[in-house]
PDB file of C-alpha atoms in Angstrom:
ATOM      1  CA  UNK A   1       0.000   0.000   0.000  1.00  0.00           C
ATOM      2  CA  UNK A   2       1.406   3.330  -1.073  1.00  0.00           C
ATOM      3  CA  UNK A   3       1.577   6.175   1.437  1.00  0.00           C
ATOM      4  CA  UNK A   4       1.771   9.699   0.152  1.00  0.00           C
ATOM      5  CA  UNK A   5       3.991  12.016   2.184  1.00  0.00           C
ATOM      6  CA  UNK A   6       2.997  15.634   2.715  1.00  0.00           C
ATOM      7  CA  UNK A   7       4.905  18.128   0.696  1.00  0.00           C
ATOM      8  CA  UNK A   8       6.743  20.917   2.564  1.00  0.00           C
ATOM      9  CA  UNK A   9       4.092  23.385   1.350  1.00  0.00           C
ATOM     10  CA  UNK A  10       1.246  21.302   2.745  1.00  0.00           C
ATOM     11  CA  UNK A  11       3.051  20.859   6.054  1.00  0.00           C
ATOM     12  CA  UNK A  12       3.350  24.597   6.364  1.00  0.00           C
ATOM     13  CA  UNK A  13      -0.389  25.060   5.747  1.00  0.00           C
ATOM     14  CA  UNK A  14      -1.293  22.464   8.398  1.00  0.00           C
ATOM     15  CA  UNK A  15       1.122  23.975  10.912  1.00  0.00           C
ATOM     16  CA  UNK A  16      -0.254  27.456  10.273  1.00  0.00           C
ATOM     17  CA  UNK A  17      -3.790  26.183  10.836  1.00  0.00           C
ATOM     18  CA  UNK A  18      -2.799  24.660  14.192  1.00  0.00           C
ATOM     19  CA  UNK A  19      -1.153  27.930  15.298  1.00  0.00           C
ATOM     20  CA  UNK A  20      -4.202  29.985  14.312  1.00  0.00           C
ATOM     21  CA  UNK A  21      -6.507  27.585  16.161  1.00  0.00           C
ATOM     22  CA  UNK A  22      -4.375  27.889  19.308  1.00  0.00           C
ATOM     23  CA  UNK A  23      -4.326  31.675  19.064  1.00  0.00           C
ATOM     24  CA  UNK A  24      -8.106  31.755  18.722  1.00  0.00           C
ATOM     25  CA  UNK A  25      -8.391  30.010  22.078  1.00  0.00           C
ATOM     26  CA  UNK A  26      -6.153  32.534  23.827  1.00  0.00           C
ATOM     27  CA  UNK A  27      -7.031  35.843  22.207  1.00  0.00           C
ATOM     28  CA  UNK A  28      -9.790  37.881  23.954  1.00  0.00           C
ATOM     29  CA  UNK A  29     -13.156  37.498  22.275  1.00  0.00           C
ATOM     30  CA  UNK A  30     -15.334  40.474  21.413  1.00  0.00           C
ATOM     31  CA  UNK A  31     -18.131  40.864  23.935  1.00  0.00           C
ATOM     32  CA  UNK A  32     -21.647  41.370  22.667  1.00  0.00           C
ATOM     33  CA  UNK A  33     -23.171  43.969  24.988  1.00  0.00           C
ATOM     34  CA  UNK A  34     -26.864  43.592  25.656  1.00  0.00           C
ATOM     35  CA  UNK A  35     -28.358  47.101  25.849  1.00  0.00           C
ATOM     36  CA  UNK A  36     -29.460  48.323  29.275  1.00  0.00           C
ATOM     37  CA  UNK A  37     -33.226  48.794  29.131  1.00  0.00           C
ATOM     38  CA  UNK A  38     -34.209  51.963  30.992  1.00  0.00           C
ATOM     39  CA  UNK A  39     -37.714  53.143  31.890  1.00  0.00           C
ATOM     40  CA  UNK A  40     -38.246  56.878  32.176  1.00  0.00           C
ATOM     41  CA  UNK A  41     -41.357  58.929  32.895  1.00  0.00           C
ATOM     42  CA  UNK A  42     -42.531  62.488  32.331  1.00  0.00           C
ATOM     43  CA  UNK A  43     -40.416  64.147  34.996  1.00  0.00           C
ATOM     44  CA  UNK A  44     -38.435  67.249  33.972  1.00  0.00           C
ATOM     45  CA  UNK A  45     -35.529  66.443  36.305  1.00  0.00           C
ATOM     46  CA  UNK A  46     -34.723  63.185  34.512  1.00  0.00           C
ATOM     47  CA  UNK A  47     -34.582  64.831  31.092  1.00  0.00           C
ATOM     48  CA  UNK A  48     -30.813  65.021  31.665  1.00  0.00           C
ATOM     49  CA  UNK A  49     -30.688  61.420  30.431  1.00  0.00           C
ATOM     50  CA  UNK A  50     -32.643  62.091  27.268  1.00  0.00           C
ATOM     51  CA  UNK A  51     -30.592  65.225  26.644  1.00  0.00           C
ATOM     52  CA  UNK A  52     -27.526  62.987  26.869  1.00  0.00           C
ATOM     53  CA  UNK A  53     -29.124  60.560  24.427  1.00  0.00           C
ATOM     54  CA  UNK A  54     -29.813  63.367  21.959  1.00  0.00           C
ATOM     55  CA  UNK A  55     -26.154  64.396  22.171  1.00  0.00           C
ATOM     56  CA  UNK A  56     -24.901  60.885  21.535  1.00  0.00           C
ATOM     57  CA  UNK A  57     -23.567  60.264  25.055  1.00  0.00           C
ATOM     58  CA  UNK A  58     -25.902  57.299  25.535  1.00  0.00           C
ATOM     59  CA  UNK A  59     -25.918  55.446  22.180  1.00  0.00           C
ATOM     60  CA  UNK A  60     -28.793  53.179  21.165  1.00  0.00           C
ATOM     61  CA  UNK A  61     -26.327  50.296  20.879  1.00  0.00           C
ATOM     62  CA  UNK A  62     -25.835  50.456  24.653  1.00  0.00           C
ATOM     63  CA  UNK A  63     -29.203  51.739  25.881  1.00  0.00           C
ATOM     64  CA  UNK A  64     -32.839  51.069  25.067  1.00  0.00           C
ATOM     65  CA  UNK A  65     -35.414  53.560  26.333  1.00  0.00           C
ATOM     66  CA  UNK A  66     -38.981  52.869  27.381  1.00  0.00           C
ATOM     67  CA  UNK A  67     -40.744  56.210  27.765  1.00  0.00           C
ATOM     68  CA  UNK A  68     -44.049  56.310  29.644  1.00  0.00           C
ATOM     69  CA  UNK A  69     -46.271  59.142  30.820  1.00  0.00           C
ATOM     70  CA  UNK A  70     -47.498  58.073  34.248  1.00  0.00           C
ATOM     71  CA  UNK A  71     -45.962  56.452  37.371  1.00  0.00           C
ATOM     72  CA  UNK A  72     -48.116  53.322  37.478  1.00  0.00           C
ATOM     73  CA  UNK A  73     -47.096  52.395  33.926  1.00  0.00           C
ATOM     74  CA  UNK A  74     -43.451  52.979  34.842  1.00  0.00           C
ATOM     75  CA  UNK A  75     -43.797  50.664  37.833  1.00  0.00           C
ATOM     76  CA  UNK A  76     -45.347  48.018  35.595  1.00  0.00           C
ATOM     77  CA  UNK A  77     -42.345  48.053  33.249  1.00  0.00           C
ATOM     78  CA  UNK A  78     -40.125  46.986  36.162  1.00  0.00           C
ATOM     79  CA  UNK A  79     -42.717  44.638  37.583  1.00  0.00           C
ATOM     80  CA  UNK A  80     -43.093  42.732  34.312  1.00  0.00           C
ATOM     81  CA  UNK A  81     -39.416  42.748  33.329  1.00  0.00           C
ATOM     82  CA  UNK A  82     -39.813  45.100  30.355  1.00  0.00           C
ATOM     83  CA  UNK A  83     -36.921  47.196  31.706  1.00  0.00           C
ATOM     84  CA  UNK A  84     -33.829  46.506  33.817  1.00  0.00           C
ATOM     85  CA  UNK A  85     -33.722  49.920  35.491  1.00  0.00           C
ATOM     86  CA  UNK A  86     -35.931  52.982  35.830  1.00  0.00           C
ATOM     87  CA  UNK A  87     -36.034  56.543  37.099  1.00  0.00           C
ATOM     88  CA  UNK A  88     -39.016  56.949  39.419  1.00  0.00           C
ATOM     89  CA  UNK A  89     -40.162  58.480  42.671  1.00  0.00           C
ATOM     90  CA  UNK A  90     -38.943  56.820  45.845  1.00  0.00           C
ATOM     91  CA  UNK A  91     -42.582  56.388  46.855  1.00  0.00           C
ATOM     92  CA  UNK A  92     -43.186  54.264  43.746  1.00  0.00           C
ATOM     93  CA  UNK A  93     -40.097  52.202  44.598  1.00  0.00           C
ATOM     94  CA  UNK A  94     -41.406  51.571  48.111  1.00  0.00           C
ATOM     95  CA  UNK A  95     -44.662  50.227  46.652  1.00  0.00           C
ATOM     96  CA  UNK A  96     -42.662  47.783  44.511  1.00  0.00           C
ATOM     97  CA  UNK A  97     -40.496  46.763  47.470  1.00  0.00           C
ATOM     98  CA  UNK A  98     -43.581  46.051  49.545  1.00  0.00           C
ATOM     99  CA  UNK A  99     -44.695  43.746  46.748  1.00  0.00           C
ATOM    100  CA  UNK A 100     -41.443  41.794  47.140  1.00  0.00           C
ATOM    101  CA  UNK A 101     -39.719  43.101  44.023  1.00  0.00           C
ATOM    102  CA  UNK A 102     -35.955  42.428  44.069  1.00  0.00           C
ATOM    103  CA  UNK A 103     -34.620  45.957  43.528  1.00  0.00           C
ATOM    104  CA  UNK A 104     -31.759  48.217  44.543  1.00  0.00           C
ATOM    105  CA  UNK A 105     -31.681  52.004  44.602  1.00  0.00           C
ATOM    106  CA  UNK A 106     -28.272  52.972  43.200  1.00  0.00           C
ATOM    107  CA  UNK A 107     -28.545  56.764  42.872  1.00  0.00           C
ATOM    108  CA  UNK A 108     -30.701  59.747  43.792  1.00  0.00           C
ATOM    109  CA  UNK A 109     -31.142  62.020  40.804  1.00  0.00           C
ATOM    110  CA  UNK A 110     -32.993  64.890  42.449  1.00  0.00           C
ATOM    111  CA  UNK A 111     -35.266  66.204  45.179  1.00  0.00           C
ATOM    112  CA  UNK A 112     -38.501  68.027  44.404  1.00  0.00           C
ATOM    113  CA  UNK A 113     -38.510  71.479  45.969  1.00  0.00           C
ATOM    114  CA  UNK A 114     -41.933  72.618  44.797  1.00  0.00           C
ATOM    115  CA  UNK A 115     -42.310  70.645  41.553  1.00  0.00           C
ATOM    116  CA  UNK A 116     -45.000  68.385  43.109  1.00  0.00           C
ATOM    117  CA  UNK A 117     -48.139  69.873  44.617  1.00  0.00           C
ATOM    118  CA  UNK A 118     -51.756  69.628  45.693  1.00  0.00           C
ATOM    119  CA  UNK A 119     -53.651  71.861  43.258  1.00  0.00           C
ATOM    120  CA  UNK A 120     -57.283  72.936  43.482  1.00  0.00           C
ATOM    121  CA  UNK A 121     -60.025  74.752  41.637  1.00  0.00           C
ATOM    122  CA  UNK A 122     -60.954  78.283  42.599  1.00  0.00           C
ATOM    123  CA  UNK A 123     -63.830  77.143  44.833  1.00  0.00           C
ATOM    124  CA  UNK A 124     -61.363  75.399  47.178  1.00  0.00           C
ATOM    125  CA  UNK A 125     -59.287  78.207  48.719  1.00  0.00           C
ATOM    126  CA  UNK A 126     -57.559  76.168  51.464  1.00  0.00           C
ATOM    127  CA  UNK A 127     -56.655  72.611  52.407  1.00  0.00           C
ATOM    128  CA  UNK A 128     -59.377  72.666  55.069  1.00  0.00           C
ATOM    129  CA  UNK A 129     -61.950  73.124  52.325  1.00  0.00           C
ATOM    130  CA  UNK A 130     -61.078  69.686  50.915  1.00  0.00           C
ATOM    131  CA  UNK A 131     -63.188  67.997  53.613  1.00  0.00           C
ATOM    132  CA  UNK A 132     -65.793  65.803  51.937  1.00  0.00           C
ATOM    133  CA  UNK A 133     -64.419  66.603  48.465  1.00  0.00           C
ATOM    134  CA  UNK A 134     -63.139  64.373  45.673  1.00  0.00           C
ATOM    135  CA  UNK A 135     -59.353  64.554  45.256  1.00  0.00           C
ATOM    136  CA  UNK A 136     -57.519  62.953  42.336  1.00  0.00           C
ATOM    137  CA  UNK A 137     -54.273  61.150  43.117  1.00  0.00           C
ATOM    138  CA  UNK A 138     -52.051  58.647  41.308  1.00  0.00           C
ATOM    139  CA  UNK A 139     -51.859  55.879  43.888  1.00  0.00           C
ATOM    140  CA  UNK A 140     -48.497  54.611  42.592  1.00  0.00           C
ATOM    141  CA  UNK A 141     -46.887  58.038  42.375  1.00  0.00           C
ATOM    142  CA  UNK A 142     -45.506  60.491  44.941  1.00  0.00           C
ATOM    143  CA  UNK A 143     -48.937  61.910  45.670  1.00  0.00           C
ATOM    144  CA  UNK A 144     -50.132  59.986  48.695  1.00  0.00           C
ATOM    145  CA  UNK A 145     -47.715  61.240  51.327  1.00  0.00           C
ATOM    146  CA  UNK A 146     -47.822  64.819  49.989  1.00  0.00           C
ATOM    147  CA  UNK A 147     -51.614  64.780  50.266  1.00  0.00           C
ATOM    148  CA  UNK A 148     -51.489  63.088  53.667  1.00  0.00           C
ATOM    149  CA  UNK A 149     -49.100  65.717  55.041  1.00  0.00           C
ATOM    150  CA  UNK A 150     -51.234  68.525  53.632  1.00  0.00           C
ATOM    151  CA  UNK A 151     -54.403  67.168  55.176  1.00  0.00           C
ATOM    152  CA  UNK A 152     -52.684  66.574  58.507  1.00  0.00           C
ATOM    153  CA  UNK A 153     -51.552  70.208  58.624  1.00  0.00           C
ATOM    154  CA  UNK A 154     -55.244  71.179  58.446  1.00  0.00           C
ATOM    155  CA  UNK A 155     -56.360  68.598  61.034  1.00  0.00           C
ATOM    156  CA  UNK A 156     -57.832  66.329  58.384  1.00  0.00           C
ATOM    157  CA  UNK A 157     -57.243  62.677  57.542  1.00  0.00           C
ATOM    158  CA  UNK A 158     -57.402  60.708  54.305  1.00  0.00           C
ATOM    159  CA  UNK A 159     -60.778  59.404  55.506  1.00  0.00           C
ATOM    160  CA  UNK A 160     -62.132  62.974  55.440  1.00  0.00           C
ATOM    161  CA  UNK A 161     -61.862  63.151  51.642  1.00  0.00           C
ATOM    162  CA  UNK A 162     -62.798  60.915  48.732  1.00  0.00           C
ATOM    163  CA  UNK A 163     -59.538  59.882  47.083  1.00  0.00           C
ATOM    164  CA  UNK A 164     -60.026  59.125  43.390  1.00  0.00           C
ATOM    165  CA  UNK A 165     -57.368  57.199  41.469  1.00  0.00           C
ATOM    166  CA  UNK A 166     -56.430  59.252  38.393  1.00  0.00           C
ATOM    167  CA  UNK A 167     -53.431  59.013  36.086  1.00  0.00           C
ATOM    168  CA  UNK A 168     -51.243  62.118  35.859  1.00  0.00           C
ATOM    169  CA  UNK A 169     -51.942  62.868  32.158  1.00  0.00           C
ATOM    170  CA  UNK A 170     -55.704  62.786  32.826  1.00  0.00           C
ATOM    171  CA  UNK A 171     -55.600  65.254  35.715  1.00  0.00           C
ATOM    172  CA  UNK A 172     -55.516  68.414  33.594  1.00  0.00           C
ATOM    173  CA  UNK A 173     -58.863  67.667  31.946  1.00  0.00           C
ATOM    174  CA  UNK A 174     -60.463  66.022  34.992  1.00  0.00           C
ATOM    175  CA  UNK A 175     -59.758  69.070  37.185  1.00  0.00           C
ATOM    176  CA  UNK A 176     -60.870  71.513  34.474  1.00  0.00           C
ATOM    177  CA  UNK A 177     -64.208  69.683  34.092  1.00  0.00           C
ATOM    178  CA  UNK A 178     -64.807  69.773  37.839  1.00  0.00           C
ATOM    179  CA  UNK A 179     -64.939  65.981  38.185  1.00  0.00           C
ATOM    180  CA  UNK A 180     -62.683  66.468  41.215  1.00  0.00           C
ATOM    181  CA  UNK A 181     -62.049  69.494  43.417  1.00  0.00           C
ATOM    182  CA  UNK A 182     -58.293  68.986  43.666  1.00  0.00           C
ATOM    183  CA  UNK A 183     -55.471  66.779  42.429  1.00  0.00           C
ATOM    184  CA  UNK A 184     -51.962  65.824  43.511  1.00  0.00           C
ATOM    185  CA  UNK A 185     -49.741  66.383  40.488  1.00  0.00           C
ATOM    186  CA  UNK A 186     -46.138  66.711  39.398  1.00  0.00           C
ATOM    187  CA  UNK A 187     -44.519  68.744  36.679  1.00  0.00           C
ATOM    188  CA  UNK A 188     -45.058  69.211  33.786  1.00  0.00           C
ATOM    189  CA  UNK A 189     -48.764  68.702  34.551  1.00  0.00           C
ATOM    190  CA  UNK A 190     -48.651  71.351  37.302  1.00  0.00           C
ATOM    191  CA  UNK A 191     -47.643  74.062  34.838  1.00  0.00           C
ATOM    192  CA  UNK A 192     -50.539  73.153  32.519  1.00  0.00           C
ATOM    193  CA  UNK A 193     -53.100  73.212  35.359  1.00  0.00           C
ATOM    194  CA  UNK A 194     -51.890  76.515  36.788  1.00  0.00           C
ATOM    195  CA  UNK A 195     -52.135  77.999  33.289  1.00  0.00           C
ATOM    196  CA  UNK A 196     -55.760  76.791  33.272  1.00  0.00           C
ATOM    197  CA  UNK A 197     -56.631  78.565  36.525  1.00  0.00           C
ATOM    198  CA  UNK A 198     -55.739  76.052  39.248  1.00  0.00           C
ATOM    199  CA  UNK A 199     -53.837  77.178  42.331  1.00  0.00           C
ATOM    200  CA  UNK A 200     -51.413  75.460  44.722  1.00  0.00           C
ATOM    201  CA  UNK A 201     -52.631  74.442  48.181  1.00  0.00           C
ATOM    202  CA  UNK A 202     -49.394  72.741  49.215  1.00  0.00           C
ATOM    203  CA  UNK A 203     -46.204  71.870  47.397  1.00  0.00           C
ATOM    204  CA  UNK A 204     -43.150  69.701  47.977  1.00  0.00           C
ATOM    205  CA  UNK A 205     -41.024  72.636  49.156  1.00  0.00           C
ATOM    206  CA  UNK A 206     -42.642  72.307  52.580  1.00  0.00           C
ATOM    207  CA  UNK A 207     -42.958  68.545  53.103  1.00  0.00           C
ATOM    208  CA  UNK A 208     -41.412  66.772  56.088  1.00  0.00           C
ATOM    209  CA  UNK A 209     -40.640  63.644  54.072  1.00  0.00           C
ATOM    210  CA  UNK A 210     -38.629  64.583  50.954  1.00  0.00           C
ATOM    211  CA  UNK A 211     -39.787  63.613  47.468  1.00  0.00           C
ATOM    212  CA  UNK A 212     -36.869  62.027  45.638  1.00  0.00           C
ATOM    213  CA  UNK A 213     -36.534  60.642  42.115  1.00  0.00           C
ATOM    214  CA  UNK A 214     -34.105  57.750  42.077  1.00  0.00           C
ATOM    215  CA  UNK A 215     -32.426  55.315  39.726  1.00  0.00           C
ATOM    216  CA  UNK A 216     -33.584  51.855  40.696  1.00  0.00           C
ATOM    217  CA  UNK A 217     -32.222  48.606  39.239  1.00  0.00           C
ATOM    218  CA  UNK A 218     -33.462  45.029  39.264  1.00  0.00           C
ATOM    219  CA  UNK A 219     -30.831  43.324  41.424  1.00  0.00           C
ATOM    220  CA  UNK A 220     -29.556  40.752  38.842  1.00  0.00           C
ATOM    221  CA  UNK A 221     -28.619  43.613  36.506  1.00  0.00           C
ATOM    222  CA  UNK A 222     -26.594  45.486  39.115  1.00  0.00           C
ATOM    223  CA  UNK A 223     -23.510  43.457  38.199  1.00  0.00           C
ATOM    224  CA  UNK A 224     -24.514  42.327  34.723  1.00  0.00           C
ATOM    225  CA  UNK A 225     -24.972  45.937  33.519  1.00  0.00           C
ATOM    226  CA  UNK A 226     -22.569  47.650  35.900  1.00  0.00           C
ATOM    227  CA  UNK A 227     -20.547  49.498  33.246  1.00  0.00           C
ATOM    228  CA  UNK A 228     -23.700  50.682  31.505  1.00  0.00           C
ATOM    229  CA  UNK A 229     -25.117  51.965  34.801  1.00  0.00           C
ATOM    230  CA  UNK A 230     -21.940  53.939  35.428  1.00  0.00           C
ATOM    231  CA  UNK A 231     -22.098  55.302  31.898  1.00  0.00           C
ATOM    232  CA  UNK A 232     -25.718  56.317  32.475  1.00  0.00           C
ATOM    233  CA  UNK A 233     -24.914  58.205  35.675  1.00  0.00           C
ATOM    234  CA  UNK A 234     -21.850  59.890  34.173  1.00  0.00           C
ATOM    235  CA  UNK A 235     -24.083  61.219  31.404  1.00  0.00           C
ATOM    236  CA  UNK A 236     -26.678  62.415  33.923  1.00  0.00           C
ATOM    237  CA  UNK A 237     -24.129  64.369  35.948  1.00  0.00           C
ATOM    238  CA  UNK A 238     -22.588  65.801  32.772  1.00  0.00           C
ATOM    239  CA  UNK A 239     -25.961  67.048  31.473  1.00  0.00           C
ATOM    240  CA  UNK A 240     -27.347  68.185  34.819  1.00  0.00           C
ATOM    241  CA  UNK A 241     -25.868  71.734  34.636  1.00  0.00           C
ATOM    242  CA  UNK A 242     -27.018  72.064  31.012  1.00  0.00           C
ATOM    243  CA  UNK A 243     -30.580  71.109  31.951  1.00  0.00           C
ATOM    244  CA  UNK A 244     -30.579  73.511  34.894  1.00  0.00           C
ATOM    245  CA  UNK A 245     -29.605  76.420  32.636  1.00  0.00           C
ATOM    246  CA  UNK A 246     -32.524  75.580  30.325  1.00  0.00           C
ATOM    247  CA  UNK A 247     -31.048  77.488  27.411  1.00  0.00           C
ATOM    248  CA  UNK A 248     -31.316  76.787  23.707  1.00  0.00           C
ATOM    249  CA  UNK A 249     -28.653  74.174  22.904  1.00  0.00           C
ATOM    250  CA  UNK A 250     -28.228  70.868  21.035  1.00  0.00           C
ATOM    251  CA  UNK A 251     -30.847  68.386  22.214  1.00  0.00           C
ATOM    252  CA  UNK A 252     -33.003  70.899  24.103  1.00  0.00           C
ATOM    253  CA  UNK A 253     -35.693  71.008  21.395  1.00  0.00           C
ATOM    254  CA  UNK A 254     -36.314  67.284  21.899  1.00  0.00           C
ATOM    255  CA  UNK A 255     -36.706  67.837  25.656  1.00  0.00           C
ATOM    256  CA  UNK A 256     -39.196  70.684  25.180  1.00  0.00           C
ATOM    257  CA  UNK A 257     -41.150  68.679  22.618  1.00  0.00           C
ATOM    258  CA  UNK A 258     -41.427  65.658  24.929  1.00  0.00           C
ATOM    259  CA  UNK A 259     -42.443  67.744  27.939  1.00  0.00           C
ATOM    260  CA  UNK A 260     -44.701  69.993  25.827  1.00  0.00           C
ATOM    261  CA  UNK A 261     -43.155  73.052  27.444  1.00  0.00           C
ATOM    262  CA  UNK A 262     -41.679  76.377  26.419  1.00  0.00           C
ATOM    263  CA  UNK A 263     -38.063  77.099  27.333  1.00  0.00           C
ATOM    264  CA  UNK A 264     -39.048  79.617  30.033  1.00  0.00           C
ATOM    265  CA  UNK A 265     -41.510  77.125  31.542  1.00  0.00           C
ATOM    266  CA  UNK A 266     -38.807  74.455  31.766  1.00  0.00           C
ATOM    267  CA  UNK A 267     -36.485  77.008  33.384  1.00  0.00           C
ATOM    268  CA  UNK A 268     -39.122  77.817  36.025  1.00  0.00           C
ATOM    269  CA  UNK A 269     -39.615  74.122  36.760  1.00  0.00           C
ATOM    270  CA  UNK A 270     -35.895  73.417  37.087  1.00  0.00           C
ATOM    271  CA  UNK A 271     -35.651  76.187  39.710  1.00  0.00           C
ATOM    272  CA  UNK A 272     -37.863  73.926  41.865  1.00  0.00           C
ATOM    273  CA  UNK A 273     -35.820  70.753  41.351  1.00  0.00           C
ATOM    274  CA  UNK A 274     -32.633  70.193  43.335  1.00  0.00           C
ATOM    275  CA  UNK A 275     -30.194  67.894  41.533  1.00  0.00           C
ATOM    276  CA  UNK A 276     -28.041  65.980  43.974  1.00  0.00           C
ATOM    277  CA  UNK A 277     -24.276  65.707  43.580  1.00  0.00           C
ATOM    278  CA  UNK A 278     -22.308  62.475  43.860  1.00  0.00           C
ATOM    279  CA  UNK A 279     -21.205  63.527  47.352  1.00  0.00           C
ATOM    280  CA  UNK A 280     -24.813  64.122  48.429  1.00  0.00           C
ATOM    281  CA  UNK A 281     -25.716  60.750  46.927  1.00  0.00           C
ATOM    282  CA  UNK A 282     -23.085  58.990  48.990  1.00  0.00           C
ATOM    283  CA  UNK A 283     -24.396  60.566  52.193  1.00  0.00           C
ATOM    284  CA  UNK A 284     -27.994  59.612  51.421  1.00  0.00           C
ATOM    285  CA  UNK A 285     -27.187  56.056  50.339  1.00  0.00           C
ATOM    286  CA  UNK A 286     -24.543  55.086  52.870  1.00  0.00           C
ATOM    287  CA  UNK A 287     -25.654  56.569  56.207  1.00  0.00           C
ATOM    288  CA  UNK A 288     -27.079  53.563  58.134  1.00  0.00           C
ATOM    289  CA  UNK A 289     -30.583  54.149  59.452  1.00  0.00           C
ATOM    290  CA  UNK A 290     -30.586  57.714  58.166  1.00  0.00           C
ATOM    291  CA  UNK A 291     -30.655  59.440  54.794  1.00  0.00           C
ATOM    292  CA  UNK A 292     -32.632  57.498  52.198  1.00  0.00           C
ATOM    293  CA  UNK A 293     -33.157  54.544  54.531  1.00  0.00           C
ATOM    294  CA  UNK A 294     -34.990  56.795  56.993  1.00  0.00           C
ATOM    295  CA  UNK A 295     -37.115  58.212  54.167  1.00  0.00           C
ATOM    296  CA  UNK A 296     -38.075  54.695  53.033  1.00  0.00           C
ATOM    297  CA  UNK A 297     -39.098  53.797  56.591  1.00  0.00           C
ATOM    298  CA  UNK A 298     -41.227  56.929  56.838  1.00  0.00           C
ATOM    299  CA  UNK A 299     -42.899  56.274  53.497  1.00  0.00           C
ATOM    300  CA  UNK A 300     -43.766  52.764  54.630  1.00  0.00           C
ATOM    301  CA  UNK A 301     -45.478  54.171  57.712  1.00  0.00           C
ATOM    302  CA  UNK A 302     -47.464  56.600  55.565  1.00  0.00           C
ATOM    303  CA  UNK A 303     -48.330  53.990  52.946  1.00  0.00           C
ATOM    304  CA  UNK A 304     -51.787  52.508  53.002  1.00  0.00           C
ATOM    305  CA  UNK A 305     -50.351  49.118  52.173  1.00  0.00           C
ATOM    306  CA  UNK A 306     -47.501  49.407  54.636  1.00  0.00           C
ATOM    307  CA  UNK A 307     -46.811  47.263  57.653  1.00  0.00           C
ATOM    308  CA  UNK A 308     -46.103  44.162  55.600  1.00  0.00           C
ATOM    309  CA  UNK A 309     -43.345  41.758  56.544  1.00  0.00           C
ATOM    310  CA  UNK A 310     -41.025  43.952  54.456  1.00  0.00           C
ATOM    311  CA  UNK A 311     -41.381  46.735  56.991  1.00  0.00           C
ATOM    312  CA  UNK A 312     -39.402  44.714  59.497  1.00  0.00           C
ATOM    313  CA  UNK A 313     -36.465  44.451  57.096  1.00  0.00           C
ATOM    314  CA  UNK A 314     -33.676  46.989  57.117  1.00  0.00           C
ATOM    315  CA  UNK A 315     -34.251  49.602  54.389  1.00  0.00           C
ATOM    316  CA  UNK A 316     -30.461  49.860  54.055  1.00  0.00           C
ATOM    317  CA  UNK A 317     -30.551  46.461  52.320  1.00  0.00           C
ATOM    318  CA  UNK A 318     -32.380  48.028  49.376  1.00  0.00           C
ATOM    319  CA  UNK A 319     -29.702  50.672  48.868  1.00  0.00           C
ATOM    320  CA  UNK A 320     -26.438  50.165  47.000  1.00  0.00           C
ATOM    321  CA  UNK A 321     -23.829  52.921  47.047  1.00  0.00           C
ATOM    322  CA  UNK A 322     -21.102  50.974  45.221  1.00  0.00           C
ATOM    323  CA  UNK A 323     -21.612  52.575  41.801  1.00  0.00           C
ATOM    324  CA  UNK A 324     -21.620  56.087  43.268  1.00  0.00           C
ATOM    325  CA  UNK A 325     -18.456  55.225  45.191  1.00  0.00           C
ATOM    326  CA  UNK A 326     -16.758  54.008  42.010  1.00  0.00           C
ATOM    327  CA  UNK A 327     -17.693  57.226  40.207  1.00  0.00           C
ATOM    328  CA  UNK A 328     -16.182  59.283  43.033  1.00  0.00           C
ATOM    329  CA  UNK A 329     -12.783  57.553  42.795  1.00  0.00           C
TER     330      UNK A 329
END
């Protein structure tokens, strides 16, 4: 039987193939990044992220955006796994935590200093006049504790009014028609209602329990999307001063169009929103039993569905300051 020996040329080809195969095993492989899915509502303070998107700081290859117009829908996107992270009120987060959602608050974007309020029609001059009246409130938004504090300051309780569940976008028309006597609303809806003749009975500038908007993440994605989360927060802090100035600049037209506001209206709103620095974030997130943990505990006491088994847990366990700490290094 004849055996054919390999020619020198063929030997070289085989050897080269073996070397390339070995190199393929050792060389780093390109990583396919799954985009971070982020839910965002109609809150002027979080437009820093969309301003960053418009400027190319948060590319679509790395981030997918789910934009909704009311808090309950935003909560549902987290609840059903449509998004990995979201910007929402701390009160909405507490509701999710009480329902055993596995979440972590990783940053505080801002504090409302008058950009949330109880607004009423002209025939309701004071908070005391709400007794026996219908009041519209989004039950999964920041409205409940603001309304509760307002009523308490006038020696009233939630039982003294008829609370009607209304979505934020519907409040403008519902209040104008007189279907309710007052509503608890946030910007930009406040600006629209005031323009229509409503007046403020109480706003978030005078609340005992602060109203924060936070970045909350489903716990499995805290490590899986860590770099994307840092990228997201870097963009927020970079665009924060630009948003506060509220001047004509690249990307601002998209913000005004989404919020349905004029530039001067956005400027007036931003004067009532305090953006928190990284240093302020660290204090709020990392002070045991105080800061954000204390606020969560207070919100649970005020919540109608509070006093679940979750209330016995330490609120500090739902806070994670590690990303903020990395950004400060």
